[in-house]
Coordinates of C-alpha atoms in Angstrom, one line a residue:
M1 CA -4.0 9.2 -24.6
T2 CA -1.8 9.5 -21.2
V3 CA -3.7 10.0 -18.1
A4 CA -2.1 11.6 -15.1
I5 CA -1.9 10.0 -11.9
V6 CA -1.1 11.3 -8.4
L7 CA 0.3 8.7 -6.0
G8 CA -0.7 9.8 -2.4
S9 CA 2.1 8.0 -0.6
A10 CA 5.8 8.8 0.0
S11 CA 6.6 5.1 0.1
P12 CA 9.6 4.7 -2.4
A13 CA 8.6 1.0 -2.8
R14 CA 5.3 2.1 -4.5
L15 CA 6.6 4.7 -6.2
K16 CA 9.6 2.1 -7.9
L17 CA 6.5 -0.4 -8.6
L18 CA 4.8 2.1 -10.9
H19 CA 8.1 3.3 -12.4
A20 CA 8.9 -0.4 -13.3
A21 CA 5.5 -0.8 -14.9
G22 CA 6.1 2.5 -16.9
V23 CA 4.2 4.8 -15.0
E24 CA 5.7 8.3 -13.8
P25 CA 3.2 9.5 -11.0
R26 CA 3.4 12.6 -9.3
V27 CA 4.1 12.0 -5.8
F28 CA 2.0 14.2 -3.1
A29 CA 2.3 12.5 0.2
S30 CA -1.3 12.9 2.3
E31 CA -1.1 14.5 5.7
V32 CA -3.6 12.2 7.5
D33 CA -3.8 11.3 11.3
E34 CA -4.0 7.8 10.9
G35 CA -5.3 7.3 14.8
A36 CA -8.0 10.1 14.2
V37 CA -9.3 8.3 10.9
M38 CA -9.4 4.8 12.6
A39 CA -11.1 6.3 15.8
H40 CA -13.8 8.0 13.7
A41 CA -14.6 4.6 11.8
K42 CA -14.9 2.7 15.0
E43 CA -17.2 5.1 16.3
S44 CA -19.0 5.2 12.9
Y45 CA -19.1 1.5 12.0
G46 CA -17.9 -0.2 15.1
E47 CA -15.1 -2.9 15.0
L48 CA -13.4 -3.2 11.6
D49 CA -11.5 -6.4 10.2
P50 CA -7.7 -5.5 9.1
A51 CA -8.7 -5.5 5.4
D52 CA -11.5 -2.7 6.0
M53 CA -9.0 -0.8 8.3
A54 CA -6.4 -0.8 5.3
L55 CA -9.3 0.5 2.8
V56 CA -10.5 3.0 5.4
L57 CA -6.9 4.5 5.5
A58 CA -6.4 4.5 1.8
R59 CA -9.6 6.3 1.3
A60 CA -9.0 9.3 3.8
K61 CA -5.2 9.1 2.4
A62 CA -6.5 9.5 -1.3
E63 CA -9.5 12.1 -0.1
A64 CA -6.8 14.4 1.6
V65 CA -4.7 14.3 -1.3
S66 CA -7.8 15.1 -3.6
T67 CA -8.7 17.8 -1.4
A68 CA -5.2 19.5 -1.3
L69 CA -5.0 19.7 -5.1
A70 CA -8.6 20.7 -5.9
D71 CA -7.5 23.9 -7.6
R72 CA -5.6 22.1 -10.3
P73 CA -7.5 19.0 -10.9
D74 CA -7.4 16.6 -14.3
H75 CA -5.7 13.6 -12.9
L76 CA -6.4 10.6 -10.6
V77 CA -5.6 10.0 -7.3
L78 CA -4.3 6.9 -5.9
G79 CA -4.0 6.4 -2.1
C80 CA -2.5 3.3 -0.5
D81 CA -2.3 1.9 3.1
S82 CA -0.6 -1.7 4.1
I83 CA -1.5 -3.5 7.5
L84 CA -0.1 -6.8 8.3
D85 CA -2.8 -9.2 10.1
I86 CA -1.5 -11.9 12.3
D87 CA -3.8 -14.3 13.9
G88 CA -6.4 -11.2 14.1
E89 CA -3.9 -8.6 15.3
V90 CA -3.1 -5.7 13.0
H91 CA 0.4 -4.2 13.0
G92 CA 1.6 -1.4 10.8
K93 CA 5.3 0.2 11.0
P94 CA 7.0 -0.4 14.4
V95 CA 7.2 2.8 16.7
D96 CA 10.8 1.6 17.8
A97 CA 13.4 -1.3 17.5
A98 CA 11.8 -3.1 20.3
E99 CA 8.7 -3.3 18.9
A100 CA 10.3 -4.6 15.6
T101 CA 12.0 -7.1 17.6
A102 CA 9.2 -8.4 19.2
R103 CA 7.1 -8.4 16.1
W104 CA 9.9 -10.6 14.5
Q105 CA 10.1 -12.8 17.4
R106 CA 6.5 -13.6 17.0
M107 CA 6.4 -13.8 13.1
R108 CA 9.5 -16.2 12.6
G109 CA 8.2 -19.5 11.5
Q110 CA 4.6 -18.3 11.0
S111 CA 2.4 -16.7 8.5
G112 CA 0.5 -13.3 8.3
T113 CA -1.6 -11.9 5.6
L114 CA -0.4 -8.5 4.1
H115 CA -3.7 -6.3 3.3
T116 CA -3.3 -3.4 1.0
G117 CA -6.0 -1.1 0.6
H118 CA -6.5 0.8 -2.7
W119 CA -8.5 3.9 -3.2
L120 CA -9.0 5.7 -6.8
I121 CA -10.6 8.9 -7.2
D122 CA -11.3 10.2 -10.6
D123 CA -10.4 13.9 -10.7
R124 CA -10.0 14.4 -14.5
E125 CA -11.7 17.3 -16.0
D126 CA -13.7 15.0 -18.3
G127 CA -13.7 12.1 -16.0
T128 CA -16.3 10.3 -14.2
G129 CA -16.1 11.9 -10.9
A130 CA -15.8 8.1 -9.3
T131 CA -14.3 7.5 -6.0
F132 CA -14.1 4.0 -5.2
G133 CA -11.6 1.2 -3.8
A134 CA -10.7 -2.5 -2.8
V135 CA -8.3 -4.6 -0.9
A136 CA -5.6 -6.9 -2.0
S137 CA -4.6 -9.8 0.5
T138 CA -1.4 -11.7 0.2
V139 CA -0.4 -14.5 3.0
V140 CA 3.2 -14.2 3.7
H141 CA 5.3 -16.9 5.3
F142 CA 8.1 -16.3 7.3
A143 CA 11.1 -17.8 7.7
Q144 CA 12.6 -19.5 11.1
L145 CA 14.9 -16.8 12.2
D146 CA 17.3 -16.9 15.4
D147 CA 17.9 -14.1 17.8
A148 CA 21.1 -13.0 16.1
E149 CA 19.4 -12.9 12.7
I150 CA 16.4 -10.7 13.9
S151 CA 19.0 -8.4 15.6
A152 CA 21.1 -7.9 12.4
Y153 CA 18.2 -7.3 10.4
I154 CA 16.6 -4.7 13.2
A155 CA 20.1 -2.9 13.4
T156 CA 19.5 -1.9 9.3
G157 CA 16.9 0.0 10.2
E158 CA 14.6 -1.2 7.5
P159 CA 12.1 -2.7 9.6
L160 CA 11.2 0.6 11.2
R161 CA 10.1 2.2 8.1
V162 CA 7.6 -0.4 6.4
A163 CA 4.3 -1.9 7.6
G164 CA 4.7 -5.2 9.0
A165 CA 8.4 -4.4 10.0
F166 CA 9.6 -6.4 6.7
T167 CA 10.1 -5.8 3.0
I168 CA 9.8 -8.5 0.4
D169 CA 12.0 -6.4 -2.4
G170 CA 14.6 -5.2 0.0
L171 CA 16.8 -6.6 3.0
G172 CA 13.9 -8.2 4.3
G173 CA 13.8 -10.6 1.3
P174 CA 16.1 -13.2 2.3
Y175 CA 13.5 -14.0 5.5
I176 CA 10.3 -14.6 3.3
T177 CA 10.1 -18.3 2.5
S178 CA 7.0 -18.1 0.1
I179 CA 3.7 -16.3 -0.5
E180 CA 0.2 -16.9 -1.7
G181 CA -1.1 -14.2 -4.0
D182 CA 0.1 -11.0 -5.7
H183 CA 3.9 -10.3 -5.3
S184 CA 3.6 -6.7 -6.0
N185 CA 0.9 -6.3 -3.1
V186 CA 3.4 -7.5 -0.7
V187 CA 5.6 -4.7 -2.1
G188 CA 3.1 -2.0 -1.1
L189 CA 0.7 -1.9 -4.1
S190 CA -0.9 -4.2 -6.2
L191 CA -0.6 -3.7 -9.9
P192 CA -3.4 -6.1 -11.1
L193 CA -5.7 -4.6 -8.8
L194 CA -5.1 -1.0 -10.1
R195 CA -5.2 -2.4 -13.4
D196 CA -8.9 -3.7 -12.4
L197 CA -9.8 -0.3 -10.7
L198 CA -8.8 1.5 -13.9
R199 CA -11.0 -0.9 -16.0
E200 CA -13.9 0.3 -13.7
I201 CA -13.8 3.8 -15.0
G202 CA -13.2 2.8 -18.7
L203 CA -9.3 3.2 -18.7
E204 CA -6.5 0.6 -19.5
F205 CA -3.3 0.6 -17.6
H206 CA -1.3 1.5 -20.5
H207 CA -3.2 4.8 -20.4
L208 CA -1.0 5.8 -17.5
R209 CA 2.3 5.2 -19.5
E210 CA 3.5 8.0 -21.8
S211 CA 3.6 7.2 -25.3
P212 CA 6.7 6.6 -26.9
A213 CA 8.0 9.2 -29.2
P214 CA 7.4 8.8 -32.8
A215 CA 10.6 7.4 -34.7

């Protein structure tokens, strides 16, 4: 039995993680106004901590994809969102090079917590109909970069494309000294957490992998 899954994210890093784990998801990027989602959440629930913010956004993205594909169900939908928390302040993708530079000037030699919200919707025809999620959090320790290193990294353009203005699996890898927690979560999707979510609806991770062709 192979279960189809839709990844509600255009992130190449998330897709690469799933591919490496043997999963070939359909990619359907959500069209979500994150500012509007957070404003509504704040109005409904009050101030949210960074982990809850990541989960709210992941849910909104999964629900948007589920709705968009409602006329052709029979799959799981996974939405994800990552937020970097540094001393209680949250950071997503920087808006420009100046913000990315300021971010790294603050992060260097420090630590932050990368929260990734995961939201799973069971839209299989014979599925549970469940919609639920969880957050994985990993502490990231940043190297003490000098201004020249920061400038060179920002000039690559990579920090402008990712939450927190860094990667661990790309050009930013040399600037991460260590982590505490799940490595795949820092990339953008916690594979161990996804396994746990699948088990909540009676599936194992290998159900997402294509069965090998008979010899």
